[in-house]
Coordinates of C-alpha atoms in Angstrom, one line a residue:
M485 CA 56.0 56.8 -14.7
L486 CA 56.2 60.4 -14.6
G487 CA 54.8 61.9 -11.6
A488 CA 53.4 58.9 -10.3
P489 CA 52.4 59.2 -6.7
R490 CA 54.9 56.8 -4.9
G491 CA 54.5 53.0 -4.4
Y492 CA 52.6 53.2 -7.7
D493 CA 51.9 49.9 -9.6
E494 CA 52.1 50.4 -13.3
D495 CA 51.1 47.3 -14.2
V496 CA 48.6 46.3 -10.9
A497 CA 44.8 47.7 -11.6
A498 CA 44.3 46.9 -8.0
A499 CA 46.5 49.6 -6.6
F500 CA 43.8 51.6 -7.1
T501 CA 42.4 51.2 -4.1
P502 CA 39.8 53.4 -2.3
E503 CA 42.3 54.2 0.4
R504 CA 44.7 55.3 -2.5
L505 CA 42.3 57.5 -4.5
L506 CA 41.8 59.2 -0.8
E507 CA 45.6 59.9 -1.1
W508 CA 45.8 61.7 -4.5
R509 CA 42.7 63.4 -3.8
D510 CA 44.5 65.1 -0.7
K511 CA 47.1 66.0 -3.2
G512 CA 44.7 67.2 -5.9
I513 CA 44.7 64.1 -7.8
F514 CA 41.4 62.9 -9.3
I515 CA 39.3 61.2 -11.9
I516 CA 36.7 63.0 -14.0
Q517 CA 33.6 61.1 -14.1
S518 CA 30.5 61.9 -16.5
E519 CA 27.6 62.9 -13.9
S520 CA 24.8 61.3 -15.9
L521 CA 26.7 58.5 -18.0
K522 CA 28.7 57.6 -15.2
E523 CA 32.1 56.5 -16.8
C524 CA 35.4 58.3 -16.3
I525 CA 37.6 60.3 -19.4
Q526 CA 40.5 58.3 -20.0
A527 CA 43.2 59.9 -22.4
G528 CA 44.9 57.7 -25.2
K529 CA 47.7 58.5 -27.6
S530 CA 45.0 60.4 -29.7
V531 CA 42.1 60.8 -28.3
L532 CA 40.3 61.4 -25.1
T533 CA 37.2 58.9 -24.3
L534 CA 34.5 57.5 -21.7
E535 CA 35.7 54.4 -20.0
N536 CA 34.2 52.1 -16.8
C537 CA 35.5 54.0 -13.4
K538 CA 35.9 50.7 -11.7
Q539 CA 38.9 50.0 -14.2
A540 CA 40.7 52.8 -13.1
N541 CA 44.5 53.8 -14.2
K542 CA 47.4 56.3 -14.7
H543 CA 45.1 57.9 -17.6
M544 CA 42.3 58.5 -15.6
L545 CA 44.8 60.4 -13.1
W546 CA 43.7 64.5 -13.8
K547 CA 45.2 67.7 -11.8
W548 CA 44.8 70.9 -11.6
V549 CA 48.0 72.9 -12.8
S550 CA 49.5 76.4 -13.2
N551 CA 47.8 79.2 -15.6
H552 CA 44.1 77.0 -15.4
G553 CA 45.9 73.7 -16.8
L554 CA 44.5 70.1 -16.8
F555 CA 47.5 67.5 -16.4
N556 CA 46.8 64.3 -17.0
I557 CA 49.5 61.8 -15.2
G558 CA 49.2 59.2 -17.1
G559 CA 49.7 61.0 -20.4
S560 CA 52.4 63.7 -18.6
G561 CA 50.4 66.5 -20.9
C562 CA 47.8 68.9 -20.5
L563 CA 44.0 68.8 -22.0
G564 CA 44.3 71.4 -24.9
L565 CA 41.4 73.0 -27.3
N566 CA 42.7 73.4 -31.6
F567 CA 41.0 76.5 -32.6
S568 CA 41.9 74.9 -36.0
A569 CA 39.2 72.2 -35.8
P570 CA 37.5 73.1 -32.0
E571 CA 34.9 70.6 -31.9
Q572 CA 37.4 67.8 -33.0
P573 CA 38.1 65.1 -29.9
L574 CA 40.5 66.6 -27.6
S575 CA 43.7 65.4 -26.7
L576 CA 46.7 66.0 -24.5
Y577 CA 49.3 68.3 -25.5
E578 CA 52.8 69.3 -24.2
C579 CA 51.9 71.7 -21.1
D580 CA 53.5 75.0 -22.3
S581 CA 52.5 74.5 -26.0
T582 CA 51.5 78.0 -28.3
L583 CA 50.1 76.2 -30.6
V584 CA 46.5 75.6 -28.6
S585 CA 44.5 77.2 -26.1
L586 CA 45.5 75.2 -22.5
R587 CA 43.2 77.2 -20.5
W588 CA 39.7 75.8 -18.5
R589 CA 37.4 76.9 -15.9
C590 CA 35.8 75.2 -13.9
N591 CA 32.6 75.8 -12.1
R592 CA 29.3 74.3 -11.4
K593 CA 31.0 71.0 -12.6
M594 CA 31.3 72.1 -15.7
I595 CA 34.3 72.6 -17.5
T596 CA 34.8 75.4 -20.0
G597 CA 37.6 77.0 -22.6
P598 CA 37.6 80.2 -24.3
L599 CA 34.9 81.5 -26.7
Q600 CA 32.3 79.5 -24.7
Y601 CA 33.3 75.9 -25.6
S602 CA 32.8 73.3 -23.0
V603 CA 34.0 69.3 -22.5
Q604 CA 31.5 67.6 -23.8
V605 CA 30.8 63.7 -24.7
A606 CA 30.3 62.8 -28.5
H607 CA 27.8 59.8 -29.6
D608 CA 31.2 57.4 -30.0
N609 CA 31.8 58.4 -26.2
T610 CA 35.0 60.8 -26.8
V611 CA 35.4 63.4 -25.1
V612 CA 35.0 67.0 -27.4
A613 CA 34.6 70.4 -27.3
S614 CA 31.3 72.2 -27.5
R615 CA 28.8 75.3 -27.4
K616 CA 25.7 73.0 -27.7
Y617 CA 25.0 72.3 -24.3
F618 CA 26.7 71.9 -20.8
H619 CA 28.0 68.8 -19.6
K620 CA 28.4 68.2 -16.0
W621 CA 31.5 66.5 -14.0
I622 CA 32.0 65.0 -11.0
S623 CA 34.9 63.7 -9.3
Y624 CA 34.9 60.0 -9.0
V625 CA 37.6 59.8 -6.2
S626 CA 35.0 61.6 -3.8
G627 CA 31.8 60.0 -4.3
G628 CA 30.5 63.2 -6.6
G629 CA 32.0 65.7 -5.1
D630 CA 33.0 68.6 -7.1
I631 CA 36.2 68.9 -9.4
C632 CA 36.2 72.4 -8.4
E633 CA 37.6 71.6 -5.5
Y634 CA 40.9 70.6 -5.9
L635 CA 41.9 74.0 -8.2
H636 CA 45.4 75.2 -8.2
K637 CA 47.0 77.3 -5.7
D638 CA 50.4 79.2 -6.4
L639 CA 53.0 77.8 -4.0
H640 CA 55.4 80.3 -3.5
T641 CA 59.3 79.2 -3.3
I642 CA 61.7 80.1 -0.8
K643 CA 65.4 81.7 -1.9
G644 CA 66.9 79.9 -5.0
N645 CA 67.1 82.7 -7.9
T646 CA 63.6 84.0 -8.0
H647 CA 62.6 86.1 -5.3
G648 CA 59.8 84.0 -4.4
M649 CA 58.1 83.6 -7.4
P650 CA 55.5 80.6 -7.5
C651 CA 56.2 77.3 -8.8
V652 CA 55.1 76.6 -12.3
F653 CA 53.7 72.8 -12.6
P654 CA 54.0 70.8 -14.4
F655 CA 57.9 71.4 -15.1
Q656 CA 60.1 69.5 -17.2
Y657 CA 63.5 68.6 -15.4
N658 CA 65.3 65.5 -16.6
H659 CA 63.5 64.7 -19.8
Q660 CA 60.2 64.4 -17.1
W661 CA 57.2 66.5 -16.3
H662 CA 56.7 67.0 -12.6
H663 CA 53.1 68.2 -11.0
E664 CA 54.4 68.3 -7.3
C665 CA 57.7 69.3 -5.8
T666 CA 60.2 67.3 -6.1
R667 CA 63.6 66.2 -4.5
E668 CA 65.1 64.8 -7.7
G669 CA 68.7 66.1 -8.4
R670 CA 69.5 67.2 -4.7
E671 CA 72.0 65.4 -2.4
D672 CA 70.2 67.5 0.8
D673 CA 66.9 65.7 -0.2
L674 CA 65.2 68.7 -0.2
L675 CA 62.1 70.0 -1.9
W676 CA 62.4 72.3 -4.8
C677 CA 60.3 73.1 -8.2
A678 CA 60.9 75.3 -11.2
T679 CA 59.4 78.5 -11.6
T680 CA 59.2 78.3 -15.6
S681 CA 58.2 75.0 -17.4
R682 CA 61.3 74.2 -18.4
Y683 CA 64.6 73.7 -16.1
E684 CA 66.8 72.8 -17.9
R685 CA 66.2 75.8 -20.6
D686 CA 65.7 78.6 -18.0
E687 CA 67.4 77.5 -15.0
K688 CA 64.9 79.3 -12.7
W689 CA 63.9 77.5 -9.4
G690 CA 63.2 77.9 -5.6
F691 CA 62.8 75.4 -2.5
C692 CA 59.0 74.4 -1.8
P693 CA 57.6 75.1 1.5
D694 CA 57.8 72.3 3.7
P695 CA 56.5 71.8 7.2
T696 CA 59.3 69.5 8.3
S697 CA 62.2 71.4 6.8
A698 CA 62.5 73.0 10.6
E699 CA 61.8 70.4 12.3
V700 CA 64.1 67.7 10.6
S701 CA 67.2 70.9 10.4
C702 CA 67.7 74.3 10.5
D703 CA 71.0 74.6 8.6
T704 CA 69.7 74.9 5.0
I705 CA 66.5 77.1 4.9
W706 CA 66.4 78.3 8.5
E707 CA 68.8 79.6 10.8
K708 CA 68.7 78.8 14.8
D709 CA 69.0 81.4 17.6
L710 CA 71.2 79.1 19.6
N711 CA 70.4 80.7 22.6
S712 CA 66.2 80.3 22.2
H713 CA 66.2 76.9 19.5
I714 CA 63.8 79.0 17.6
C715 CA 64.3 78.9 13.9
Y716 CA 64.2 81.8 11.5
Q717 CA 63.9 82.2 7.7
F718 CA 65.2 84.8 5.8
N719 CA 64.0 86.0 2.6
L720 CA 65.3 89.3 2.0
L721 CA 65.7 89.3 -1.5
S722 CA 61.8 87.5 -2.1
S723 CA 59.3 90.1 -3.9
L724 CA 56.0 88.4 -1.8
S725 CA 53.2 90.5 -0.5
W726 CA 52.2 90.4 3.0
S727 CA 49.5 88.0 2.5
E728 CA 51.7 85.6 0.2
A729 CA 54.5 85.6 2.6
H730 CA 52.0 84.6 5.6
S731 CA 50.5 82.0 3.2
S732 CA 54.0 80.6 2.4
C733 CA 55.4 80.8 6.6
Q734 CA 52.1 79.0 7.4
M735 CA 52.7 76.1 4.7
Q736 CA 55.8 75.5 6.8
G737 CA 54.0 75.7 10.2
G738 CA 55.5 78.9 10.7
A739 CA 54.3 82.4 11.6
L740 CA 55.4 85.9 10.5
L741 CA 58.0 87.6 12.8
S742 CA 56.4 90.4 14.8
I743 CA 59.4 91.3 17.8
T744 CA 58.6 91.5 21.0
D745 CA 61.3 90.6 22.9
E746 CA 64.9 92.7 23.1
T747 CA 66.7 89.9 22.6
E748 CA 65.3 88.0 19.8
E749 CA 65.5 91.8 18.3
N750 CA 69.4 91.9 18.9
F751 CA 69.5 88.1 17.3
I752 CA 67.6 89.4 14.2
R753 CA 70.0 92.7 13.5

């Protein structure tokens, strides 16, 4: 299954234990529950419906992704609004489709799209977009928490060939959509991502910030001062701002360099 958390058993609903759901929540994956109706959104082949949350499955798992997208793990597609029939049942589309609107905003438990359309529930329990009233949604995983807590944050790449551009999630690689960094295709087991939606088409990529990379080895992304045994990372072609670089460095368990020692300055030079 594309993008499924490791260890997921597609055929056994019992795999959705509270502990597993909390593990997914930490990765930004959640189940969307109607606050008033107490049922959860499930993506079908053509429409989205409300179903019993206790029968959780991969088609109930969602994640906020790049460009304000809402990605369904089981369906490997993004929630889209078709302007030619905006109040028809909502469905999933390719996450880089230009035929529909894939941008959604999350505020005060409401999911809103363009032109004041928001995600609602029809009488037959199908999920639709409407301007008539505002339906509130919560996270089933966290027992009523706000789904707006899981909004996507840019993850800026290291090295690669795009000068620090952020990952685009999901991205397609080897005919699969990836909603997080992957080790697939690399013999060195380093995490990477594409910086456009389709890697095979554009071949734009970079490494992902990994807090364990310096602990394991300084060889690929880091360089070690053999005297001080300190690892340094040089991103001379990066176009990141100071705050972006600071955030990326913190994600790797490091800090931006401030030279206060002559020996360190000589190594940098």
